Short mmCIF file of C-alpha atoms in Angstrom, two decimals:
data_model
loop_
_atom_site.label_atom_id
_atom_site.label_comp_id
_atom_site.label_asym_id
_atom_site.label_seq_id
_atom_site.Cartn_x
_atom_site.Cartn_y
_atom_site.Cartn_z
CA MET L 41 -3.07 -25.05 5.55
CA ILE L 42 -2.38 -24.55 1.84
CA THR L 43 0.12 -26.80 0.06
CA VAL L 44 1.48 -25.64 -3.29
CA SER L 45 3.20 -28.41 -5.26
CA ASN L 46 5.22 -27.92 -8.47
CA VAL L 47 3.02 -25.00 -9.57
CA SER L 48 3.94 -23.13 -12.75
CA LEU L 49 2.03 -20.59 -14.78
CA SER L 50 2.64 -19.52 -18.34
CA PHE L 51 0.58 -16.52 -19.37
CA GLY L 52 0.54 -15.06 -22.87
CA GLY L 53 3.67 -16.97 -23.79
CA GLN L 54 5.51 -15.62 -20.72
CA MET L 55 6.46 -17.77 -17.74
CA LEU L 56 5.33 -15.84 -14.65
CA PHE L 57 6.64 -18.42 -12.20
CA LYS L 58 7.61 -22.09 -12.19
CA ASP L 59 8.42 -25.03 -9.88
CA VAL L 60 6.72 -23.43 -6.87
CA ASP L 61 6.62 -25.61 -3.74
CA LEU L 62 5.32 -23.85 -0.61
CA LYS L 63 3.28 -24.48 2.53
CA PHE L 64 1.14 -21.84 4.23
CA THR L 65 0.18 -22.75 7.79
CA ASN L 66 -2.24 -21.58 10.49
CA GLY L 67 -1.35 -18.64 12.71
CA ASN L 68 0.86 -16.96 10.12
CA CYS L 69 0.43 -13.97 7.84
CA TYR L 70 2.26 -14.09 4.52
CA GLY L 71 3.02 -10.88 2.64
CA ILE L 72 3.32 -11.46 -1.12
CA ILE L 73 5.70 -9.02 -2.79
CA GLY L 74 7.18 -8.58 -6.25
CA ALA L 75 7.64 -6.06 -9.03
CA ASN L 76 4.60 -4.81 -10.93
CA GLY L 77 3.56 -7.57 -13.34
CA ALA L 78 5.42 -10.30 -11.46
CA GLY L 79 2.17 -12.17 -10.80
CA LYS L 80 1.20 -11.39 -7.18
CA SER L 81 -2.54 -11.10 -7.75
CA THR L 82 -2.42 -13.98 -10.23
CA PHE L 83 -0.82 -16.20 -7.59
CA LEU L 84 -3.68 -15.42 -5.20
CA LYS L 85 -6.16 -16.36 -7.94
CA ILE L 86 -4.41 -19.71 -8.36
CA LEU L 87 -4.62 -20.36 -4.61
CA CYS L 88 -8.37 -19.68 -4.50
CA GLY L 89 -9.05 -21.73 -7.64
CA GLU L 90 -10.03 -18.85 -9.90
CA ILE L 91 -7.13 -19.65 -12.26
CA GLU L 92 -5.78 -23.09 -13.11
CA PRO L 93 -1.97 -23.39 -13.02
CA THR L 94 -0.12 -24.60 -16.11
CA THR L 95 1.47 -27.37 -14.02
CA GLY L 96 1.18 -28.61 -10.45
CA GLU L 97 -1.60 -28.34 -7.91
CA VAL L 98 -2.84 -26.46 -4.87
CA SER L 99 -4.08 -28.62 -2.01
CA ILE L 100 -6.44 -27.32 0.70
CA PRO L 101 -7.96 -29.78 3.23
CA LYS L 102 -11.67 -30.54 2.91
CA GLU L 103 -14.01 -28.55 5.15
CA THR L 104 -11.51 -25.68 5.09
CA ARG L 105 -13.30 -22.37 4.50
CA LEU L 106 -11.41 -19.92 2.32
CA SER L 107 -12.40 -16.27 2.06
CA VAL L 108 -11.29 -13.80 -0.61
CA LEU L 109 -11.47 -10.00 -0.69
CA LYS L 110 -13.68 -9.25 -3.70
CA GLN L 111 -12.50 -6.58 -6.14
CA ASP L 112 -15.81 -5.85 -7.95
CA HIS L 113 -17.36 -3.00 -5.97
CA PHE L 114 -20.66 -3.23 -7.86
CA ALA L 115 -21.26 -6.99 -7.57
CA TYR L 116 -23.54 -6.68 -4.52
CA ASP L 117 -25.48 -3.53 -5.38
CA GLU L 118 -28.81 -5.40 -5.27
CA TYR L 119 -28.21 -6.57 -1.67
CA ASN L 120 -28.16 -4.74 1.63
CA VAL L 121 -24.99 -4.38 3.68
CA LEU L 122 -25.85 -7.07 6.24
CA ASP L 123 -26.53 -9.71 3.59
CA THR L 124 -23.37 -8.73 1.73
CA VAL L 125 -21.23 -9.21 4.83
CA ILE L 126 -22.89 -12.53 5.77
CA MET L 127 -22.17 -13.81 2.25
CA GLY L 128 -18.59 -14.04 3.47
CA ASN L 129 -19.86 -17.37 4.85
CA GLN L 130 -21.84 -18.48 1.81
CA ARG L 131 -23.22 -21.61 3.48
CA LEU L 132 -24.64 -19.58 6.37
CA TYR L 133 -26.25 -17.14 3.94
CA ASP L 134 -27.81 -20.05 1.99
CA ILE L 135 -29.17 -21.55 5.23
CA ILE L 136 -30.79 -18.24 6.15
CA GLN L 137 -32.43 -18.01 2.72
CA GLU L 138 -33.71 -21.60 2.93
CA LYS L 139 -35.07 -21.05 6.45
CA ASP L 140 -36.85 -17.84 5.48
CA ALA L 141 -38.40 -19.53 2.43
CA LEU L 142 -39.64 -22.47 4.51
CA TYR L 143 -41.17 -20.34 7.27
CA ALA L 144 -42.85 -18.13 4.66
CA LYS L 145 -44.80 -21.08 3.21
CA GLU L 146 -48.53 -21.04 3.86
CA ASP L 147 -48.81 -24.85 3.76
CA PHE L 148 -45.97 -25.69 6.18
CA THR L 149 -45.79 -29.52 6.24
CA GLU L 150 -44.32 -32.02 8.68
CA GLU L 151 -41.55 -32.64 6.14
CA ASP L 152 -40.85 -28.89 6.07
CA GLY L 153 -40.64 -28.96 9.86
CA GLU L 154 -38.01 -31.70 9.79
CA LYS L 155 -36.00 -29.83 7.19
CA ALA L 156 -36.28 -26.62 9.19
CA ALA L 157 -34.99 -28.42 12.29
CA LEU L 158 -31.92 -29.60 10.39
CA LEU L 159 -31.35 -26.11 9.05
CA GLU L 160 -31.69 -24.63 12.55
CA GLY L 161 -29.02 -27.02 13.79
CA GLU L 162 -26.66 -26.11 10.97
CA PHE L 163 -27.52 -22.43 11.49
CA ALA L 164 -26.37 -22.68 15.11
CA GLU L 165 -23.17 -24.52 14.10
CA HIS L 166 -22.27 -21.58 11.84
CA ASN L 167 -22.90 -19.10 14.69
CA GLY L 168 -25.95 -17.80 12.88
CA TRP L 169 -27.44 -16.27 16.04
CA GLU L 170 -24.39 -13.99 16.31
CA ALA L 171 -24.22 -13.20 12.58
CA GLU L 172 -25.83 -9.77 12.76
CA SER L 173 -23.84 -8.64 15.80
CA ASP L 174 -20.60 -10.01 14.26
CA ALA L 175 -21.28 -8.15 11.01
CA SER L 176 -22.01 -4.99 12.96
CA LYS L 177 -18.74 -5.28 14.91
CA LEU L 178 -16.77 -5.69 11.69
CA ILE L 179 -18.20 -2.68 9.88
CA GLN L 180 -17.93 -0.52 13.01
CA GLY L 181 -14.32 -1.65 13.45
CA LEU L 182 -13.67 -0.44 9.91
CA GLY L 183 -15.21 2.93 10.73
CA LEU L 184 -18.74 2.56 9.34
CA SER L 185 -21.95 3.26 11.22
CA GLU L 186 -24.16 0.41 12.38
CA ASP L 187 -27.02 2.29 10.69
CA LEU L 188 -25.63 1.15 7.31
CA LEU L 189 -26.47 -2.53 7.95
CA TYR L 190 -29.86 -2.38 6.23
CA MET L 191 -28.94 0.09 3.50
CA GLN L 192 -28.56 -1.03 -0.10
CA MET L 193 -24.99 -1.44 -1.29
CA SER L 194 -25.87 0.64 -4.36
CA SER L 195 -26.43 3.69 -2.11
CA LEU L 196 -22.95 3.54 -0.56
CA SER L 197 -19.90 5.52 -1.61
CA GLY L 198 -16.89 3.79 -3.15
CA ASN L 199 -14.88 3.89 0.09
CA GLU L 200 -17.83 2.51 2.06
CA LYS L 201 -18.19 -0.38 -0.38
CA VAL L 202 -14.49 -1.18 0.00
CA LYS L 203 -14.95 -1.49 3.75
CA VAL L 204 -18.07 -3.66 3.45
CA LEU L 205 -16.30 -6.06 1.09
CA LEU L 206 -13.38 -6.24 3.50
CA ALA L 207 -15.80 -7.02 6.34
CA GLN L 208 -17.24 -9.76 4.11
CA ALA L 209 -13.79 -11.31 3.68
CA LEU L 210 -13.22 -11.31 7.46
CA PHE L 211 -16.70 -12.51 8.45
CA GLY L 212 -17.40 -15.82 10.15
CA ASN L 213 -13.89 -16.89 11.15
CA PRO L 214 -12.71 -18.38 7.84
CA ASP L 215 -9.75 -20.73 8.01
CA ILE L 216 -7.88 -18.93 5.21
CA ILE L 217 -8.12 -15.27 4.16
CA LEU L 218 -6.71 -13.97 0.86
CA LEU L 219 -6.42 -10.18 0.66
CA ASP L 220 -5.34 -8.22 -2.42
CA GLU L 221 -4.44 -4.62 -1.49
CA PRO L 222 -6.79 -4.46 1.53
CA THR L 223 -5.61 -1.03 2.73
CA ASN L 224 -6.48 0.82 -0.49
CA HIS L 225 -8.92 3.65 0.32
CA LEU L 226 -8.97 2.83 4.04
CA ASP L 227 -8.54 5.62 6.56
CA ILE L 228 -5.85 5.41 9.21
CA ASP L 229 -8.12 4.15 12.00
CA ALA L 230 -9.50 1.39 9.77
CA ILE L 231 -5.98 0.27 8.83
CA ARG L 232 -4.98 0.10 12.49
CA TRP L 233 -8.10 -1.89 13.33
CA LEU L 234 -7.32 -4.32 10.48
CA GLU L 235 -3.74 -4.70 11.69
CA ASP L 236 -4.98 -5.59 15.18
CA PHE L 237 -7.59 -8.00 13.77
CA LEU L 238 -5.00 -9.88 11.68
CA ALA L 239 -2.48 -9.90 14.53
CA GLU L 240 -4.96 -11.84 16.67
CA TYR L 241 -6.29 -14.03 13.84
CA PHE L 242 -5.92 -17.78 14.33
CA GLY L 243 -5.98 -18.89 10.68
CA THR L 244 -3.83 -18.39 7.58
CA VAL L 245 -3.60 -14.99 5.90
CA LEU L 246 -2.03 -14.18 2.54
CA VAL L 247 -1.89 -10.52 1.60
CA VAL L 248 -0.68 -8.55 -1.41
CA SER L 249 0.11 -4.96 -0.46
CA HIS L 250 2.30 -2.00 -1.42
CA ASP L 251 1.89 -0.61 2.10
CA ARG L 252 5.22 -1.31 3.81
CA HIS L 253 3.99 -0.13 7.20
CA PHE L 254 1.07 -2.58 7.01
CA LEU L 255 3.34 -5.46 5.88
CA ASN L 256 5.71 -4.72 8.74
CA ASN L 257 2.92 -4.77 11.32
CA VAL L 258 1.07 -7.92 10.24
CA CYS L 259 3.43 -10.29 8.41
CA THR L 260 5.29 -13.24 9.92
CA HIS L 261 6.66 -14.24 6.49
CA ILE L 262 7.43 -12.62 3.15
CA VAL L 263 6.75 -14.49 -0.10
CA ASP L 264 8.95 -12.98 -2.81
CA ILE L 265 8.07 -13.39 -6.51
CA ASP L 266 11.33 -12.67 -8.26
CA TYR L 267 12.43 -13.74 -11.78
CA THR L 268 9.93 -16.62 -12.14
CA LYS L 269 10.76 -17.97 -8.68
CA ILE L 270 8.60 -17.73 -5.56
CA LYS L 271 10.49 -18.04 -2.30
CA MET L 272 9.35 -17.72 1.29
CA TYR L 273 11.31 -15.98 4.06
CA VAL L 274 10.73 -15.53 7.79
CA GLY L 275 10.09 -11.99 9.03
CA ASN L 276 8.25 -8.86 7.98
CA TYR L 277 9.02 -6.63 5.01
CA GLU L 278 11.60 -4.47 6.79
CA PHE L 279 13.54 -7.55 7.87
CA TRP L 280 13.35 -8.98 4.35
CA TYR L 281 14.55 -5.71 2.79
CA GLU L 282 17.42 -5.08 5.21
CA SER L 283 18.63 -8.67 5.13
CA SER L 284 18.39 -8.92 1.32
CA GLN L 285 20.45 -5.72 0.98
CA LEU L 286 23.01 -7.09 3.42
CA MET L 287 23.22 -10.37 1.53
CA GLN L 288 23.69 -8.50 -1.74
CA ARG L 289 26.62 -6.60 -0.26
CA MET L 290 28.12 -9.81 1.03
CA ILE L 291 27.83 -11.51 -2.35
CA LYS L 292 29.64 -8.59 -4.00
CA GLN L 293 32.44 -8.72 -1.44
CA GLN L 294 33.61 -12.24 -2.15
CA ASN L 295 37.12 -11.50 -0.86
CA LYS L 296 35.84 -11.40 2.72
CA LYS L 297 36.29 -14.47 4.84
CA ALA L 298 33.21 -16.64 5.16
CA GLU L 299 33.43 -16.43 8.96
CA GLU L 300 33.25 -12.63 8.85
CA LYS L 301 30.18 -12.76 6.62
CA ILE L 302 28.43 -15.22 8.86
CA LYS L 303 29.26 -13.18 11.97
CA GLU L 304 27.81 -9.99 10.46
CA LEU L 305 24.64 -11.78 9.36
CA GLN L 306 24.19 -13.38 12.77
CA GLU L 307 24.62 -10.00 14.45
CA PHE L 308 21.98 -8.59 12.12
CA ILE L 309 19.55 -11.40 12.95
CA ALA L 310 20.13 -10.92 16.67
CA ARG L 311 19.62 -7.16 16.43
CA PHE L 312 16.39 -7.49 14.47
CA SER L 313 14.91 -10.23 16.61
CA ALA L 314 15.35 -7.99 19.66
CA ASN L 315 12.85 -5.45 18.28
CA LYS L 316 9.84 -5.04 20.53
CA SER L 317 6.21 -5.07 19.40
CA LYS L 318 2.82 -5.49 21.05
CA SER L 319 1.63 -7.93 18.38
CA LYS L 320 1.34 -11.63 19.13
CA GLN L 321 2.46 -12.34 15.60
CA ALA L 322 5.53 -10.17 16.12
CA THR L 323 6.41 -12.31 19.15
CA SER L 324 6.17 -15.48 17.09
CA ARG L 325 8.14 -13.77 14.31
CA ARG L 326 11.01 -13.02 16.70
CA LYS L 327 11.08 -16.66 17.74
CA LEU L 328 11.28 -17.71 14.09
CA ILE L 329 14.05 -15.20 13.37
CA ASP L 330 15.99 -16.47 16.38
CA LYS L 331 16.13 -19.89 14.70
CA LEU L 332 17.28 -18.56 11.30
CA THR L 333 20.49 -19.79 9.75
CA VAL L 334 22.58 -17.77 7.34
CA GLU L 335 21.57 -20.09 4.49
CA GLU L 336 17.92 -19.07 4.99
CA MET L 337 18.57 -15.37 4.49
CA PRO L 338 17.19 -13.79 1.27
CA ALA L 339 19.51 -12.95 -1.59
CA SER L 340 17.08 -11.17 -3.89
CA SER L 341 18.05 -10.16 -7.42
CA ARG L 342 15.48 -7.34 -7.22
CA LYS L 343 16.66 -4.04 -8.71
CA TYR L 344 16.02 -0.64 -7.14
CA PRO L 345 16.07 2.63 -9.07
CA TYR L 346 18.37 5.36 -7.79
CA ILE L 347 16.44 8.40 -6.64
CA GLY L 348 18.42 11.25 -5.13
CA PHE L 349 18.09 15.03 -5.18
CA ASN L 350 21.02 17.46 -5.07
CA MET L 351 20.68 21.23 -4.66
CA ASP L 352 22.56 23.56 -6.99
CA ARG L 353 22.49 26.16 -4.20
CA GLU L 354 21.38 26.43 -0.59
CA PRO L 355 18.03 28.18 0.05
CA GLY L 356 17.91 31.31 2.16
CA LYS L 357 15.84 31.86 5.29
CA GLU L 358 12.68 32.86 3.42
CA ILE L 359 11.09 29.91 1.63
CA LEU L 360 7.33 30.36 1.22
CA ARG L 361 4.64 32.53 2.77
CA VAL L 362 0.96 31.67 2.19
CA ASP L 363 -1.63 34.20 3.36
CA GLY L 364 -5.37 33.48 3.46
CA ILE L 365 -5.67 31.40 0.30
CA SER L 366 -9.23 30.32 -0.57
CA LYS L 367 -10.50 28.47 -3.63
CA THR L 368 -13.94 27.22 -4.71
CA VAL L 369 -14.38 24.77 -7.60
CA ASP L 370 -17.81 23.81 -9.00
CA GLY L 371 -19.52 25.18 -5.91
CA GLU L 372 -17.29 23.25 -3.48
CA LYS L 373 -14.96 25.26 -1.27
CA LEU L 374 -11.71 23.31 -1.38
CA LEU L 375 -9.50 25.83 0.43
CA ASN L 376 -10.69 28.23 3.10
CA ASN L 377 -8.31 30.89 4.42
CA VAL L 378 -5.18 28.67 4.37
CA SER L 379 -2.09 30.37 5.82
CA PHE L 380 1.40 29.13 6.76
CA THR L 381 5.07 30.05 6.45
CA LEU L 382 7.87 27.64 5.60
CA GLY L 383 11.48 27.70 6.78
CA ARG L 384 14.64 26.23 5.25
CA THR L 385 14.56 23.03 7.36
CA ASP L 386 10.91 22.13 6.76
CA LYS L 387 9.81 18.85 5.26
CA VAL L 388 6.03 19.18 5.33
CA ALA L 389 3.46 16.43 4.81
CA PHE L 390 0.06 17.78 3.76
CA ILE L 391 -2.91 15.67 4.82
CA GLY L 392 -6.68 15.98 4.95
CA GLU L 393 -9.99 14.43 4.00
CA SER L 394 -9.98 16.10 0.58
CA GLU L 395 -7.14 15.07 -1.70
CA GLN L 396 -8.53 17.54 -4.25
CA ALA L 397 -7.95 20.38 -1.78
CA ILE L 398 -4.28 19.46 -1.34
CA THR L 399 -3.80 19.10 -5.09
CA MET L 400 -5.40 22.52 -5.63
CA LEU L 401 -3.11 24.11 -3.03
CA PHE L 402 -0.05 22.65 -4.79
CA LYS L 403 -1.33 23.87 -8.17
CA ILE L 404 -1.80 27.37 -6.77
CA ILE L 405 1.66 27.68 -5.21
CA MET L 406 3.19 26.22 -8.41
CA GLU L 407 1.26 28.87 -10.40
CA GLU L 408 -0.93 26.45 -12.35
CA GLU L 409 -4.12 27.86 -10.75
CA GLU L 410 -5.17 31.24 -9.35
CA PRO L 411 -6.63 31.55 -5.83
CA ASP L 412 -10.01 33.21 -5.35
CA GLU L 413 -8.59 35.04 -2.33
CA GLY L 414 -5.23 35.34 -0.62
CA THR L 415 -1.63 35.47 -1.76
CA PHE L 416 1.60 33.49 -1.65
CA LYS L 417 5.25 34.44 -2.12
CA TRP L 418 8.32 32.29 -2.68
CA GLY L 419 11.69 33.33 -1.32
CA SER L 420 14.04 34.83 -3.90
CA THR L 421 16.66 32.10 -3.38
CA THR L 422 14.29 29.18 -3.94
CA THR L 423 14.34 26.97 -7.03
CA ARG L 424 11.43 24.56 -7.34
CA SER L 425 10.55 21.21 -8.89
CA TYR L 426 7.00 19.85 -8.99
CA PHE L 427 5.67 16.30 -9.22
CA PRO L 428 1.93 16.56 -10.07
CA VAL L 429 -0.49 13.78 -9.24
CA ASP L 430 -1.57 13.73 -12.90
CA ASN L 431 1.42 13.55 -15.26
CA SER L 432 -0.55 12.86 -18.45
CA SER L 433 0.22 16.27 -19.99
CA PHE L 434 3.93 15.33 -20.07
CA PHE L 435 3.35 12.18 -22.12
CA ASP L 436 0.04 12.19 -24.01
CA GLY L 437 0.58 12.75 -27.73
CA CYS L 438 4.36 12.84 -27.25
CA ASP L 439 6.23 10.95 -29.99
CA MET L 440 9.62 11.15 -28.24
CA THR L 441 11.73 8.27 -27.01
CA ILE L 442 12.70 8.18 -23.33
CA VAL L 443 16.21 9.49 -24.02
CA ASP L 444 14.91 12.35 -26.19
CA TRP L 445 12.22 13.17 -23.63
CA ILE L 446 14.72 13.47 -20.77
CA ARG L 447 17.21 15.39 -22.96
CA GLN L 448 14.80 18.33 -23.18
CA TYR L 449 15.17 18.85 -19.42
CA SER L 450 18.96 18.51 -19.32
CA THR L 451 21.65 21.16 -19.78
CA THR L 452 23.87 21.39 -22.85
CA GLU L 453 26.85 20.06 -20.85
CA GLU L 454 25.13 16.73 -20.27
CA THR L 455 26.13 14.25 -23.00
CA ASP L 456 24.27 11.22 -24.34
CA THR L 457 26.68 9.06 -22.35
CA PHE L 458 25.63 10.88 -19.18
CA LEU L 459 21.93 10.54 -20.02
CA ARG L 460 22.30 6.81 -20.76
CA GLY L 461 23.99 6.26 -17.42
CA PHE L 462 21.45 8.43 -15.66
CA LEU L 463 18.52 6.51 -17.17
CA GLY L 464 20.25 3.23 -16.40
CA LYS L 465 20.15 4.11 -12.71
CA MET L 466 16.40 4.58 -13.13
CA LEU L 467 16.18 1.03 -14.58
CA PHE L 468 15.90 2.16 -18.22
CA SER L 469 18.76 0.18 -19.71
CA GLY L 470 19.79 -0.98 -23.17
CA ASP L 471 17.14 -0.47 -25.83
CA ASP L 472 14.58 0.58 -23.19
CA ILE L 473 15.70 4.18 -23.65
CA TYR L 474 14.29 4.12 -27.19
CA LYS L 475 10.77 3.25 -26.10
CA LYS L 476 8.18 5.91 -26.90
CA VAL L 477 7.12 7.71 -23.73
CA GLU L 478 3.46 7.73 -24.77
CA VAL L 479 3.22 3.92 -24.37
CA LEU L 480 5.04 3.63 -21.04
CA SER L 481 3.34 2.03 -18.04
CA GLY L 482 2.22 4.16 -15.11
CA GLY L 483 5.27 3.16 -13.07
CA GLU L 484 7.68 3.88 -15.95
CA LYS L 485 6.18 7.35 -16.42
CA VAL L 486 6.62 8.06 -12.71
CA ARG L 487 10.30 7.06 -12.97
CA CYS L 488 10.64 9.44 -15.93
CA MET L 489 9.10 12.24 -13.86
CA PHE L 490 11.57 11.62 -11.05
CA SER L 491 14.43 11.60 -13.57
CA ARG L 492 13.24 15.00 -14.80
CA MET L 493 13.09 16.42 -11.26
CA MET L 494 16.53 15.10 -10.35
CA LEU L 495 18.12 17.01 -13.27
CA PHE L 496 16.87 20.38 -12.02
CA GLY L 497 19.02 20.71 -8.88
CA SER L 498 16.17 22.47 -7.07
CA ASN L 499 16.30 23.33 -3.36
CA VAL L 500 12.50 22.98 -2.95
CA ILE L 501 10.56 19.98 -4.23
CA VAL L 502 6.77 19.66 -4.26
CA LEU L 503 5.30 16.17 -4.67
CA ASP L 504 1.63 15.21 -4.95
CA ARG L 505 1.23 11.47 -4.18
CA PRO L 506 4.44 10.42 -5.96
CA THR L 507 4.22 6.69 -5.16
CA ASN L 508 0.99 6.03 -7.08
CA HIS L 509 1.67 3.27 -9.68
CA LEU L 510 5.02 2.29 -8.11
CA ASP L 511 6.14 -1.13 -6.88
CA LEU L 512 7.71 -1.66 -3.46
CA GLU L 513 11.25 -1.30 -4.80
CA SER L 514 10.57 2.10 -6.35
CA ILE L 515 8.60 3.25 -3.30
CA THR L 516 11.58 2.33 -1.11
CA ALA L 517 13.90 4.27 -3.44
CA VAL L 518 11.62 7.33 -3.31
CA ASN L 519 11.53 7.07 0.48
CA ASN L 520 15.33 6.96 0.70
CA GLY L 521 15.76 9.85 -1.73
CA LEU L 522 13.34 12.13 0.11
CA ARG L 523 14.71 11.20 3.52
CA ASP L 524 18.26 12.11 2.46
CA PHE L 525 17.38 15.37 0.65
CA LYS L 526 18.82 18.42 2.40
CA GLY L 527 16.40 20.95 0.96
CA VAL L 528 12.72 21.79 1.59
CA ILE L 529 9.96 19.32 0.78
CA LEU L 530 6.19 19.83 0.48
CA PHE L 531 4.42 16.55 -0.20
CA ALA L 532 1.28 14.46 0.05
CA SER L 533 1.45 10.68 0.11
CA HIS L 534 -0.53 7.53 0.86
CA ASP L 535 2.60 5.76 2.09
CA HIS L 536 2.78 5.65 5.89
CA GLU L 537 6.54 4.98 6.00
CA ILE L 538 7.34 7.96 3.79
CA MET L 539 5.10 10.17 5.91
CA GLU L 540 6.77 9.00 9.10
CA THR L 541 10.41 8.98 7.97
CA VAL L 542 10.46 12.15 5.84
CA ALA L 543 8.13 14.73 7.45
CA ASN L 544 9.15 16.92 10.39
CA ARG L 545 5.99 19.02 10.14
CA ILE L 546 2.37 18.20 9.37
CA ILE L 547 -0.19 20.57 7.85
CA GLU L 548 -3.76 19.28 7.72
CA ILE L 549 -6.08 21.05 5.29
CA THR L 550 -9.50 21.39 6.92
CA PRO L 551 -12.81 23.06 5.93
CA ASP L 552 -11.88 25.91 8.30
CA GLY L 553 -8.31 26.47 7.11
CA CYS L 554 -5.48 24.29 8.32
CA ILE L 555 -3.91 22.71 11.41
CA ASP L 556 -0.14 23.18 11.50
CA ARG L 557 2.10 21.23 13.89
CA GLN L 558 5.79 20.46 14.14
CA GLY L 559 6.69 16.80 14.69
CA THR L 560 6.45 13.42 13.04
CA TYR L 561 3.42 11.85 11.39
CA GLU L 562 2.90 9.41 14.27
CA GLU L 563 3.07 12.28 16.75
CA TYR L 564 0.40 14.10 14.78
CA LEU L 565 -1.84 11.03 14.69
CA GLU L 566 -1.48 10.75 18.47
CA PHE L 567 -2.38 14.45 18.77
CA ARG L 568 -5.58 13.77 16.80
CA ARG L 569 -6.45 10.67 18.81
CA GLU L 570 -6.04 12.52 22.10
CA ARG L 571 -8.59 15.07 20.89
CA GLY L 572 -11.00 12.49 19.50
CA MET L 573 -10.72 13.99 16.03
CA LYS L 574 -12.36 12.21 13.10
CA SER L 575 -10.02 10.14 10.97
CA PHE L 576 -9.21 10.95 7.36
CA ILE L 577 -8.21 9.03 4.24
CA GLU L 578 -4.52 8.15 4.30
#
């Protein structure tokens, strides 16, 4: 259990949060959400003692073992993988080192023997005899080979190090686990394994994540950091989002009778708590939701940008034909004889092990790169908008304000009043529109790019990982905008929910060309599992 009492934190003259009183208990998984910069990671650092709060205290019972997902991928380069994982239980690792040093002594004394006996007893208490097999199970569960156990961390790739550090955080049955963005750089199979691990976990888990699918599958509670307040709610992210939106509508409709409001909220709770899931934690979550009262429902003041795409004209039957495109860059063959044809109802998610290959394909069809071989042809009725994964060329060295920057993409009929209102919907309000675009944050630049695309009225949109740098609110807005768009979409994304709710066709770029299947993302993943196909980075 973690008890947070009257915690406040002032950072750089800004109050991140204040008067926080919370309890985190065993058997629950708490998803920590909030806008970028709200203090999610900072809150985790306060809980683990890395940062001292301005006021208040964090209380964790003695003998409680707390484990944290490390963020420095180079910190363990001098160790092998097995030692790195076992360091998740630092006391066990220290015992092993002390034992090895004692037994290596040439003049082993009676006193050394007594000390060794005590260490052996403590070694057994910490399940030391199972340490190697437990470490092996963890790294294999995350998709690594057992052969890596005795390799140096310095020889591993970045994604492999991420998995080893995650295994370290999970090792040895800690009482409390703190995870900051644990699904970053994990492949789909590793994410599913982690979801199952946390669903069965007996202790307390706190996790910061932008992965809504992951939060929905593992969380029993949502901890919302919103305007210097931190509040806890029962349920997963989807329940929190839907109920907070419902509460917002109710607050705006004050003329309704209180009884009608309460009835609608109770019906919502009943409908949500009836959802089925295999997870033990989901079962306990439904029981908690069953006991909810209307007063315990979230009423978040969180703001969501408006993202919506309208077509100036309908596309014809012919959209895009790609014939035998190949491309080699710096000796690496990214694309090999890629061919497909798109129709007017297609919303295609592009996936594959190589993100560079997908980016290159998008650059080729958007005429930013030339293929080595093959051709492509757009239909004559198509109009296209492109969201590149790297938007730096639109902003670097640009001395324009936001309103001037967006004006260059608007038509002459669109007035300053229109542009102000338009930018306001994208959460650029008041004097924000006079900020220089060159100094905007990553998330603000992405919102500018979406604003630009929305002005074009295109019937085909191409998006290369559009949710990078976005908070959950903006990701949700992107998801809704793409889901409701009536035109053709070609996109790549790391967000599972967007992949599942937007795509009706999946094209996987492979070393031998591509695999092209109609259906949802989950249906495609099942297709791959049935054939025992190797996983890929999500």
